[in-house]
Amino acid sequence: MGRQLLIDNINQTGIHTLEGYRTYGGYQALEKALRMKPEDIVAEVQKSGLRGRGGAGFPTGMKWSFIAKPPGVPRHLVCNADESEPGTFKDRYLMQRKPHLLIEGMIISSFALGANLSYIYIRGEMMAQFHILQNAIDEAYAAGLLGKNILNSGFDLDLHVHCGAGAYICGEETALIESLEGKRGNPRIKPPFPAVSGVWDRPTVVNNVETIAAVVPVINISGEEYAKIGIGKSTGTKLISACGHINKPGVYEIELGVPVEEFIYSENYCGGIKDGRKLKAVVAGGSSVPILPAELILKTAKGEPRLMSYESLGDGGFATGTMLGSGGFIVMDESTSVVKNLFNFTRFYHHESCGQCSPCREGTGWMEKILRKILDGRGTIADIDLLWDIQGKIEGKTICPLGEAAAWPVAAAIRHFRPEFEEYVKNPQNIKDVKHYYRLNNLQEA
Amino acid sequence: MPEFSTEAQELVQRIIKRYPEGKQKSAILPVLHIAQAEFQGWLSVPVMDYVASLLKILPIEVYEVASFYSMFNLKPVGKCVIEVCRTGPCWLMGAEDVVHHIEKKLGVKEGETTKDGMFTLKTVECLAACGSAPMMQVGETYHENLSLEKVDSILNEYKTNTKEHISHWDKKHIKK
Ligand SMILES: Cc1cc2nc3c(=O)[nH]c(=O)nc-3n(C[C@H](O)[C@H](O)[C@H](O)COP(=O)(O)O)c2cc1C
C-alpha cells in the first residue's frame, strides 16, 4: 500500500478530538503556514500539482490565484461538503473521523486566500457530521486556533459549518452559493465566476473537503515532495470510495497511478468481486462519469493497463475511456442489468434537476420515461436511438453541468452495452423483477 | 403564531450571527431544520410564517425554499421517518428488497404514514454511505449494511422506544 497523507491514523481513538488530533501531529502545518506569506502558500499548492477532488480535477493553486482582490471587499472560502454524487462517500468518512484535518486545512487555505470568514457547507443529511464539525470548531475556538489573532499571527478567521437540506444540485458550486445565501439551489450563469463574484457577490473560492484536507500534507511535506507522489499530472494521493459487488467496500487512499486491476483485485483494496462472480462494468468516478465494460476499465483501447489517474482513466476520451471524477468507484458484477442501473441513475438526475434549463428538466424526464418503457417490455429499437438523440441534445446546453452528468451515463451505457438494450426490446419475456423494481422507484405498476 | 422553545430561540440567534450583518436569510436552512425538530417533523404554513418573522424575510421566501429541498416535509409525518436510500449503489446491493420488506411489514407504501402515526416510509437519494449499502436513515442516524432481519430489529426498537418525533436536527443538539 502507498503513503497515507489523509487517512493516516484515522482509526485511532480520540483522533476526532483536538487533543487526539494533535497527538498525531495535527496543527503543525498550520503553525508552519502562519509563518509563511499567503502568496507563498498559494505557490506551494501550485507546486504540489494538487487538483480539485470534487470531480472536475481543476488545479487548486491556479483556482486560488484567480481570486479577485478588490480593496475593502471581504473574500470567502467555502468548503463543499455536499457529497451527493452517487457512489461517493469519502468526505463523510473524513469529516466523521478527522474533523480537525478539514478545519486545519480551512484555516491554512483561508489564510492563503485572505479570507476572514469561511464556511463549510455540509449536506443536511449528514447532520451527525455537522455536529461533529461544530464540536471540533468549538474546540478550535477555545484553543485559539480560530477567532482573533490566531496563534499570535495577527490573522483572524471565523469558521462556521452550514447545513443544506437535501438537493444534489447544491454540490454544484454556484448552486451551493445560492443555497448558502438562503435560496433555492439554482446554479448561476458563469461568468462571473465565484472567484470574482460568489457568495453575497464577494470573491469566493469553493473547494471540496478532500482538496482542503490535502492542503495540510502539502504544507507539511512541501509542494515539491507532494508532487513526487503519484504519476504525471496526477500528483499526490486520492481517496477512492469503492462500493458495489466487491469483497471489501470502503474508502481507500491510493497514490494516484495504482493499476485499476490491482485496485479491484488486490487484498489491499477491493479484494476482488463478491461471491467469485465475474466483473461486468465499473463506473469509476461517481454516477456521472461514463460506465466502462470490464475489458475497457482494466485496459485502455491500446491494450495498456489502465491506471487510477486523471489521465489514464480519461485515455481514449469518451469513446473508450472515462473520468476519475469524485473517486466514487462503483463495481458491477455479471449479474447486473446495465439498463436497470441506467434507469435508476436517470431517475436520479430527473429528480435532482433544478428545473431552470429546459433541456435538462425535460430531457431527463423523457430519458427516464423511455427507459421505463424499455424496462416495461414496451420498448422499440427506435427508442434506443431516441435516447441517444436526447442525451446529445442535453449535453452542453445547460447552465450547469448537471446536464452532462445526466447525459454521459446514458451515452456510455448505449455505446458499450447496446446489445443489452436490444435484448430488452426483443425479448421482454426475459425481464425479471420489474414490478419489484417499480416500487423502489416510486412508480405505479403497469 | 407558533413559537420556538427558549433554547431553540437562543440557538437561532447564535446561528444568525454566523452570517454577515443583513445576511440573516442565510440561516434559513438550519432554522427550518430546527423548526422541524420543534414542530413534529414538518413545516406548516404558520410555522414557515414564524420562521419568516424570525429572519425578517417575506413568507414567500421561506415557502420557495422549503418546497425545494427534499428534507423538508410539507405534510405531517410519523414520529419516525424511515428514509431508505434508493440510488444506484444501494440498489445494486438490494435496496429494493429493503423497501419492499418495510412496506409489507408496516402495511404502507412509499410516502405513506402508518395509521398509528408511528412510521412514515420515504425513499431518498444517495446518502453517501454506498460502501455499507443497503442503508437507511432515521433522524441523524444512519443504519447501514442492512439485512431484512436487521431491518426488523431496528423497526421493533423504534416502535418500542420512540416517544416523540425524531428529527434530522436531533433535539439533544438544541437543548445544550
Ligand atoms: C451537479 C453537480 C454536483 C456536484 N456535487 C459536488 C459535491 O457534492 N461535492 C463537491 O466537492 N463538488 C461537487 N461538484 C463540483 C463543484 O461544482 C466544484 O467543482 C467543486 O466543489 C470544486 O472543488 P474542487 O476544485 O476542490 O474539486 C458538483 C458539480 C455538479 C455539476
XYZ file of C-alpha atoms and ligand atoms in Angstrom:
653
model
C 0.000 0.000 0.000
C 1.102 3.514 -0.700
C 1.520 6.516 1.511
C -1.371 7.788 3.506
C -1.499 11.530 3.917
C -5.175 11.998 4.721
C -6.498 8.920 6.451
C -3.346 8.076 8.388
C -4.207 7.229 11.988
C -7.892 7.555 11.162
C -8.813 4.609 13.363
C -7.010 5.873 16.456
C -9.430 6.502 19.281
C -9.795 10.149 20.097
C -8.409 11.430 16.802
C -11.687 13.303 16.322
C -10.784 15.471 19.320
C -8.341 18.355 19.234
C -6.071 16.665 21.733
C -6.120 13.365 19.873
C -5.513 15.061 16.537
C -2.572 16.956 17.996
C -1.068 13.736 19.367
C -0.681 12.592 15.761
C 0.919 15.796 14.530
C -2.223 17.841 13.980
C -1.978 21.632 13.542
C 1.765 21.531 12.832
C 1.070 22.517 9.236
C -0.946 25.487 10.496
C 1.921 26.698 12.661
C 4.228 26.413 9.679
C 1.770 28.117 7.314
C 1.191 31.085 9.609
C 4.911 31.798 9.441
C 4.735 31.868 5.638
C 3.433 34.613 3.375
C -0.056 33.909 1.976
C 1.235 34.085 -1.597
C 3.926 31.538 -0.755
C 1.257 29.113 0.400
C -0.557 29.573 -2.899
C 2.744 28.955 -4.678
C 3.334 25.822 -2.611
C -0.100 24.478 -3.548
C 0.640 25.280 -7.190
C 3.917 23.368 -6.974
C 2.162 20.386 -5.434
C 0.048 19.918 -8.551
C -2.960 19.297 -6.299
C -6.141 19.090 -8.356
C -9.685 19.614 -7.130
C -11.001 16.400 -5.593
C -14.681 17.308 -6.018
C -14.892 15.874 -9.509
C -13.592 18.290 -12.094
C -9.893 17.991 -11.198
C -9.136 21.686 -11.720
C -5.679 22.678 -10.378
C -6.257 24.104 -6.913
C -3.332 26.537 -6.822
C -4.437 28.031 -10.124
C -8.013 28.431 -8.891
C -6.717 30.230 -5.815
C -4.596 32.543 -7.933
C -7.758 33.718 -9.753
C -9.434 35.145 -6.667
C -10.187 38.816 -7.160
C -8.886 41.201 -4.516
C -10.847 44.431 -4.816
C -9.838 46.616 -1.888
C -12.192 46.674 1.055
C -14.320 43.737 -0.159
C -14.252 40.631 2.053
C -13.354 37.320 0.411
C -14.697 33.943 1.398
C -13.606 30.322 1.293
C -16.450 27.828 1.179
C -15.801 24.151 1.606
C -18.037 21.925 -0.476
C -19.116 19.111 1.841
C -22.309 18.441 -0.054
C -21.057 14.998 -1.168
C -24.086 13.732 -3.041
C -22.654 12.152 -6.171
C -23.881 8.549 -6.089
C -21.003 6.227 -5.246
C -19.044 8.879 -3.348
C -18.642 8.633 0.427
C -15.107 9.748 1.194
C -15.784 13.237 2.551
C -18.288 11.977 5.084
C -15.760 9.408 6.303
C -13.048 12.026 6.667
C -15.283 14.524 8.496
C -16.629 11.840 10.776
C -13.219 10.614 11.875
C -10.854 13.541 11.392
C -12.857 16.766 11.538
C -9.779 18.691 12.640
C -7.933 17.801 9.449
C -10.591 19.682 7.488
C -10.572 22.565 9.976
C -6.793 22.842 9.832
C -6.991 22.864 6.034
C -9.693 25.538 6.157
C -7.583 27.806 8.364
C -4.490 27.444 6.190
C -6.435 27.909 2.956
C -8.374 30.898 4.308
C -5.077 32.479 5.350
C -3.652 31.877 1.877
C -6.709 33.471 0.248
C -7.034 36.338 2.694
C -10.487 35.191 3.816
C -11.568 36.085 7.346
C -14.969 34.429 7.230
C -15.254 30.911 5.864
C -17.901 28.235 5.745
C -18.165 24.500 5.481
C -21.368 23.688 3.580
C -22.342 20.164 4.563
C -25.369 18.392 3.149
C -28.297 18.310 5.560
C -28.496 14.534 5.679
C -25.079 14.469 7.321
C -26.460 16.078 10.435
C -24.334 13.811 12.637
C -21.160 15.050 10.944
C -22.494 18.607 11.074
C -22.493 18.419 14.874
C -19.125 16.639 14.932
C -17.671 19.530 12.931
C -19.411 22.063 15.154
C -17.878 20.475 18.248
C -14.456 20.457 16.619
C -14.861 24.110 15.626
C -15.826 24.956 19.215
C -12.669 23.192 20.414
C -10.565 25.107 17.902
C -12.023 28.449 19.019
C -11.332 27.591 22.656
C -7.720 26.747 21.794
C -7.147 29.997 19.916
C -6.947 28.250 16.544
C -9.953 30.211 15.313
C -11.150 33.695 16.096
C -8.964 36.735 16.534
C -5.190 36.745 16.134
C -4.775 33.001 15.570
C -1.619 31.734 17.326
C -0.430 35.338 17.596
C -0.102 35.619 13.838
C -2.362 38.623 13.503
C -4.671 36.568 11.276
C -8.378 36.488 12.176
C -10.740 33.806 10.981
C -14.313 32.932 11.769
C -15.245 29.480 10.531
C -18.791 28.157 10.549
C -20.485 24.998 9.470
C -23.650 25.440 7.437
C -26.110 22.688 6.580
C -28.054 22.012 3.406
C -31.396 20.264 3.289
C -31.428 17.641 0.572
C -30.593 18.640 -3.015
C -27.857 17.069 -5.143
C -27.640 20.221 -7.218
C -26.308 22.165 -4.231
C -22.996 20.358 -4.778
C -22.571 22.438 -7.925
C -20.578 25.403 -6.694
C -22.828 28.240 -7.816
C -25.960 26.421 -6.597
C -24.132 25.909 -3.329
C -23.516 29.637 -3.124
C -27.192 30.387 -3.781
C -28.120 27.882 -1.115
C -25.683 29.428 1.350
C -27.424 32.732 0.710
C -30.654 31.113 1.817
C -32.231 30.484 -1.572
C -33.238 27.589 -3.785
C -30.232 25.799 -5.240
C -30.424 27.198 -8.765
C -26.997 27.362 -10.429
C -25.823 30.734 -11.664
C -24.713 31.574 -15.162
C -20.931 31.883 -15.386
C -19.202 34.275 -15.848
C -18.904 35.919 -13.455
C -17.077 33.086 -11.770
C -17.247 32.767 -7.994
C -13.621 33.891 -7.783
C -14.887 37.309 -8.863
C -18.453 37.292 -7.592
C -19.529 34.481 -5.314
C -21.376 34.447 -2.030
C -23.004 37.838 -1.368
C -21.347 38.973 -4.617
C -17.949 38.765 -2.969
C -14.902 36.910 -4.334
C -15.287 33.287 -3.268
C -13.354 30.061 -3.625
C -15.279 26.802 -3.383
C -13.242 23.670 -2.768
C -14.075 20.077 -1.969
C -13.450 18.632 1.515
C -10.662 16.361 0.320
C -8.970 19.201 -1.586
C -8.897 21.377 1.532
C -7.711 18.463 3.662
C -4.885 17.753 1.196
C -3.528 21.275 1.706
C -2.393 20.135 5.169
C 0.050 17.464 3.945
C 1.120 19.759 1.097
C 2.290 22.281 3.690
C 3.697 19.592 5.968
C 5.856 17.834 3.400
C 6.134 20.727 0.858
C 4.584 21.041 -2.556
C 7.627 19.569 -4.194
C 7.507 16.367 -2.131
C 3.761 16.068 -2.656
C 4.244 16.338 -6.409
C 6.644 13.370 -6.336
C 3.796 11.121 -5.240
C 1.520 9.896 -7.982
C 2.055 9.859 -11.702
C 2.471 12.693 -14.212
C -0.087 15.426 -13.697
C -1.974 13.219 -11.247
C 0.015 14.108 -8.191
C -0.467 13.029 -4.624
C -2.935 10.683 -3.068
C -6.664 10.356 -3.726
C -9.454 8.942 -1.659
C -11.385 6.348 -3.588
C -14.706 5.237 -2.197
C -15.309 1.759 -3.526
C -18.714 0.097 -3.494
C -20.909 -2.374 -5.303
C -20.155 -6.031 -5.856
C -16.738 -6.210 -4.219
C -15.455 -8.061 -1.211
C -14.121 -5.057 0.651
C -16.119 -1.918 0.035
C -14.805 1.187 1.771
C -12.662 4.297 1.480
C -9.096 3.748 0.278
C -6.341 6.288 -0.013
C -4.271 5.472 -3.075
C -1.195 7.017 -4.556
C -2.521 8.100 -7.939
C -1.317 5.660 -10.589
C -2.259 2.339 -8.998
C -3.373 -0.066 -11.763
C -7.166 -0.447 -11.840
C -6.750 -4.218 -11.906
C -4.732 -4.122 -8.699
C -7.266 -1.789 -7.120
C -10.144 -4.134 -7.884
C -8.491 -7.465 -7.132
C -5.788 -6.835 -4.525
C -6.488 -7.638 -0.890
C -5.104 -4.188 -0.069
C -8.078 -2.617 -1.788
C -11.386 -4.014 -3.052
C -10.386 -7.657 -2.592
C -11.986 -8.883 -5.818
C -15.546 -9.434 -6.947
C -18.070 -10.808 -4.467
C -19.055 -14.449 -4.484
C -16.474 -15.302 -7.104
C -18.524 -13.659 -9.835
C -17.047 -12.015 -12.892
C -16.592 -8.281 -13.326
C -19.041 -6.764 -15.784
C -18.629 -2.996 -15.597
C -17.332 -0.136 -13.498
C -18.477 3.437 -13.006
C -15.127 4.789 -11.901
C -15.728 8.328 -10.693
C -19.258 8.727 -9.365
C -22.537 8.153 -11.211
C -21.960 10.993 -13.680
C -18.942 9.527 -15.429
C -19.187 7.088 -18.338
C -19.613 3.423 -17.424
C -16.942 1.134 -18.879
C -17.175 -2.591 -19.524
C -14.624 -4.820 -17.761
C -12.222 -5.036 -20.676
C -12.005 -1.262 -21.076
C -11.686 -0.428 -17.393
C -8.816 -2.882 -16.918
C -7.008 -1.967 -20.133
C -7.098 1.044 -22.419
C -8.151 0.619 -26.049
C -4.443 0.500 -26.857
C -4.095 -2.523 -24.576
C -2.116 -0.745 -21.864
C -3.007 -1.360 -18.241
C -5.470 1.308 -17.096
C -4.261 3.241 -14.040
C -6.130 5.101 -11.332
C -5.155 8.574 -12.517
C -6.889 11.501 -14.207
C -5.055 10.875 -17.487
C -5.201 7.093 -17.687
C -8.894 6.839 -16.794
C -9.526 9.529 -19.382
C -7.425 7.793 -22.029
C -9.404 7.290 -25.233
C -11.827 10.110 -24.469
C -15.419 9.081 -24.001
C -15.208 6.623 -26.904
C -13.232 4.159 -24.807
C -12.348 5.994 -21.592
C -13.979 7.643 -18.625
C -13.009 10.011 -15.763
C -11.552 9.822 -12.269
C -14.306 12.234 -11.193
C -15.031 12.246 -7.490
C -13.410 8.854 -6.917
C -16.737 7.103 -6.408
C -15.842 3.664 -7.736
C -18.961 1.546 -8.383
C -18.289 -2.062 -9.335
C -20.897 -4.232 -11.045
C -20.713 -7.982 -11.413
C -22.007 -10.096 -14.284
C -25.490 -10.363 -12.763
C -26.097 -6.595 -13.055
C -28.523 -5.168 -15.570
C -26.882 -2.124 -17.105
C -30.290 -0.991 -18.362
C -31.885 -1.037 -14.914
C -28.877 0.650 -13.395
C -29.120 3.349 -16.035
C -32.819 3.755 -15.376
C -32.015 4.264 -11.701
C -29.352 6.884 -12.429
C -31.567 8.667 -14.951
C -34.452 8.754 -12.498
C -31.980 10.246 -10.021
C -30.930 13.050 -12.372
C -34.521 13.768 -13.318
C -35.397 14.024 -9.633
C -32.413 16.273 -8.935
C -32.650 18.615 -11.918
C -33.333 22.093 -10.523
C -35.621 22.815 -13.453
C -34.089 26.065 -14.683
C -32.976 24.816 -18.117
C -35.482 23.032 -20.313
C -33.004 20.607 -21.953
C -32.168 19.189 -18.537
C -35.587 19.489 -16.897
C -37.462 17.961 -19.841
C -34.699 15.783 -21.274
C -34.015 13.894 -18.057
C -37.752 13.232 -17.739
C -38.023 11.937 -21.305
C -34.989 9.715 -20.856
C -36.464 8.299 -17.673
C -39.790 7.623 -19.411
C -38.178 5.934 -22.396
C -36.026 3.759 -20.158
C -39.100 2.860 -18.169
C -40.849 1.899 -21.388
C -37.938 -0.320 -22.353
C -37.917 -1.924 -18.895
C -41.672 -2.420 -19.223
C -41.078 -4.560 -22.266
C -42.768 -1.978 -24.476
C -39.633 -0.506 -25.971
C -38.595 -0.383 -29.606
C -35.237 -0.129 -31.332
C -36.194 3.426 -32.252
C -36.449 4.215 -28.532
C -32.802 3.353 -28.067
C -31.922 5.739 -30.869
C -34.189 8.368 -29.372
C -32.379 8.067 -26.033
C -29.118 8.597 -27.828
C -30.546 11.611 -29.591
C -31.922 13.219 -26.418
C -28.758 12.844 -24.386
C -26.854 14.578 -27.170
C -29.299 17.460 -27.013
C -28.801 17.994 -23.285
C -25.022 17.961 -23.263
C -23.541 21.441 -23.448
C -26.912 23.167 -23.477
C -27.490 23.893 -19.816
C -26.345 26.482 -17.272
C -24.567 23.911 -15.122
C -23.007 20.514 -15.798
C -25.872 18.537 -14.250
C -26.998 18.255 -17.852
C -23.773 16.491 -18.811
C -23.903 14.430 -15.633
C -27.279 13.112 -16.764
C -26.359 12.703 -20.423
C -22.985 10.967 -20.152
C -24.194 7.837 -18.340
C -26.895 7.339 -20.999
C -24.460 7.790 -23.853
C -21.883 5.457 -22.341
C -24.374 2.719 -21.482
C -25.685 2.666 -25.050
C -22.209 2.994 -26.517
C -20.852 -0.012 -24.667
C -23.935 -2.116 -23.926
C -26.312 -1.568 -26.828
C -26.995 -5.315 -27.290
C -28.344 -5.432 -23.758
C -30.836 -2.656 -24.534
C -31.836 -4.512 -27.693
C -32.368 -7.692 -25.697
C -34.910 -5.859 -23.507
C -36.676 -4.737 -26.648
C -36.592 -8.052 -28.473
C -37.168 -10.496 -25.630
C -39.173 -8.688 -22.973
C -40.336 -12.039 -21.597
C -36.846 -12.425 -20.123
C -37.135 -9.331 -17.964
C -37.249 -10.258 -14.311
C -38.338 -8.439 -11.187
C -39.618 -5.390 -12.935
C -42.662 -4.928 -10.713
C -40.493 -5.097 -7.706
C -38.283 -2.530 -9.262
C -41.057 -0.033 -9.780
C -41.857 0.020 -6.131
C -38.363 1.127 -5.267
C -38.559 3.854 -7.824
C -41.928 5.045 -6.656
C -43.769 4.179 -9.842
C -47.216 2.854 -10.472
C -47.160 -0.730 -11.626
C -48.022 -1.012 -15.278
C -48.417 32.182 15.807
C -46.343 29.162 16.850
C -43.185 29.858 18.811
C -39.888 28.043 19.346
C -38.789 26.942 22.790
C -36.443 29.341 24.556
C -33.463 27.062 23.838
C -34.316 26.943 20.149
C -34.768 30.728 20.004
C -31.331 31.209 21.540
C -29.800 28.719 19.141
C -31.390 30.527 16.184
C -29.936 33.829 17.359
C -26.482 32.237 17.616
C -26.846 30.798 14.116
C -27.928 34.136 12.617
C -24.708 35.673 13.964
C -22.684 33.287 11.801
C -23.564 35.347 8.726
C -22.661 38.955 7.979
C -24.979 41.659 9.160
C -28.050 41.903 6.947
C -27.467 38.426 5.528
C -29.598 36.636 8.112
C -31.580 34.986 5.315
C -28.605 32.626 5.020
C -29.732 30.980 8.231
C -32.925 29.697 6.625
C -31.903 26.063 6.091
C -30.609 25.467 9.622
C -33.597 27.312 11.060
C -36.066 25.230 9.042
C -34.337 22.077 10.315
C -34.765 23.385 13.840
C -38.406 24.174 13.062
C -38.993 20.556 12.077
C -37.382 19.472 15.326
C -39.614 21.813 17.309
C -42.883 21.091 15.462
C -43.413 17.349 14.965
C -41.133 16.898 11.983
C -42.918 19.051 9.411
C -43.399 22.630 8.278
C -46.928 24.018 8.357
C -47.707 27.408 6.845
C -47.912 29.088 10.287
C -44.508 27.602 11.174
C -42.998 28.878 7.934
C -44.526 32.303 8.554
C -42.973 32.272 12.003
C -39.568 31.427 10.511
C -40.010 34.326 8.072
C -40.647 36.667 11.005
C -37.547 35.391 12.826
C -35.387 36.011 9.768
C -37.145 39.238 8.820
C -37.917 37.990 5.324
C -41.144 37.505 3.375
C -43.124 34.302 3.910
C -42.806 33.502 0.180
C -39.028 33.419 0.592
C -39.497 30.633 3.116
C -42.109 28.723 1.086
C -39.998 28.690 -2.056
C -37.026 27.324 -0.139
C -38.996 24.821 1.926
C -40.542 23.365 -1.220
C -37.193 22.993 -2.998
C -35.288 20.850 -0.517
C -36.230 17.215 -0.068
C -35.589 17.053 3.677
C -38.429 19.422 4.451
C -41.818 17.824 4.959
C -44.739 19.987 3.979
C -47.249 17.469 5.311
C -47.466 15.814 8.735
C -45.220 12.774 9.166
C -44.943 9.890 11.586
C -42.829 10.094 14.724
C -40.192 8.082 12.991
C -39.458 8.849 9.339
C -37.632 5.994 7.689
C -35.606 7.158 4.715
C -34.328 4.313 2.613
C -31.655 5.088 0.039
C -32.832 4.029 -3.407
C -29.980 5.240 -5.613
C -27.668 3.112 -7.811
C -25.117 1.679 -5.369
C -27.752 0.814 -2.743
C -29.979 -0.568 -5.487
C -27.118 -2.846 -6.580
C -26.925 -4.192 -3.046
C -30.611 -4.898 -2.553
C -32.389 -1.644 -1.608
C -35.470 -2.879 -3.482
C -35.827 -5.766 -1.078
C -35.475 -3.448 1.898
C -38.198 -1.099 0.670
C -40.481 -3.975 -0.250
C -39.924 -5.588 3.143
C -40.682 -2.411 5.098
C -43.795 -1.773 3.015
C -45.082 -5.233 3.845
C -44.140 -5.061 7.482
C -45.702 -1.649 8.102
C -48.578 -2.050 5.686
C -47.847 1.250 3.947
C -46.484 2.282 0.587
C -43.567 4.589 -0.018
C -44.570 8.109 1.071
C -47.293 6.950 3.463
C -47.628 7.016 7.238
C -48.855 4.149 9.403
C -52.307 4.592 10.953
C -50.877 4.819 14.460
C -48.731 7.767 13.354
C -45.539 5.970 14.295
C -43.785 5.478 10.939
C -43.516 7.302 7.631
C -41.669 5.493 4.863
C -39.724 7.608 2.388
C -37.205 6.716 -0.278
C -34.354 9.161 -0.712
C -31.371 9.678 -2.975
C -27.776 8.637 -2.322
C -26.775 9.397 1.270
C -23.025 8.883 0.803
C -22.838 5.543 2.564
C -22.512 3.383 -0.551
C -19.784 1.225 0.976
C -22.204 -0.039 3.589
C -25.204 -0.496 1.324
C -28.072 -1.017 1.577
C -28.780 1.648 4.136
C -31.451 3.896 5.580
C -31.574 6.985 7.752
C -33.782 7.798 10.722
C -33.239 11.254 12.181
C -29.493 11.837 12.227
C -28.709 8.130 12.459
C -27.544 6.016 9.543
C -28.424 2.324 9.682
C -26.026 0.563 7.357
C -25.274 -2.897 5.943
C -28.955 -3.734 6.230
C -30.313 -7.242 6.064
C -34.043 -7.898 6.334
C -33.545 -9.285 9.850
C -31.624 -6.186 10.812
C -34.416 -4.003 9.440
C -36.922 -5.932 11.585
C -34.985 -5.408 14.759
C -34.388 -1.717 14.020
C -38.090 -1.135 13.387
C -39.042 -3.016 16.543
C -36.642 -0.941 18.542
C -38.056 2.332 17.239
C -41.560 1.078 17.816
C -40.807 0.375 21.465
C -38.617 3.349 22.258
C -39.923 6.274 20.234
C -41.859 8.670 22.453
C -41.675 11.900 20.474
C -40.891 12.859 16.885
C -37.361 12.143 15.728
C -35.959 14.925 13.544
C -32.806 15.286 11.494
C -31.611 18.055 13.782
C -31.820 15.973 16.917
C -33.426 17.646 19.929
C -30.357 16.893 22.032
C -28.455 19.416 19.915
C -30.978 22.122 20.693
C -31.018 21.694 24.437
C -27.415 22.282 25.347
C -24.389 18.551 -10.367
C -23.081 18.746 -9.677
C -22.888 18.257 -8.401
C -21.683 18.441 -7.729
N -21.543 17.936 -6.483
C -20.379 18.141 -5.820
C -20.215 17.666 -4.487
O -21.126 17.049 -3.905
N -19.027 17.906 -3.860
C -18.020 18.600 -4.472
O -16.987 18.805 -3.862
N -18.141 19.050 -5.726
C -19.297 18.849 -6.405
N -19.432 19.356 -7.676
C -18.311 20.129 -8.245
C -18.359 21.589 -7.802
O -19.141 22.328 -8.717
C -16.974 22.234 -7.774
O -16.360 21.999 -8.997
C -16.088 21.720 -6.687
O -16.688 21.847 -5.423
C -14.799 22.484 -6.702
O -13.929 21.991 -5.713
P -12.551 21.324 -6.087
O -11.886 22.191 -7.114
O -11.828 21.286 -4.802
O -12.869 19.960 -6.612
C -20.632 19.143 -8.366
C -20.825 19.618 -9.658
C -22.023 19.427 -10.309
C -22.178 19.950 -11.683
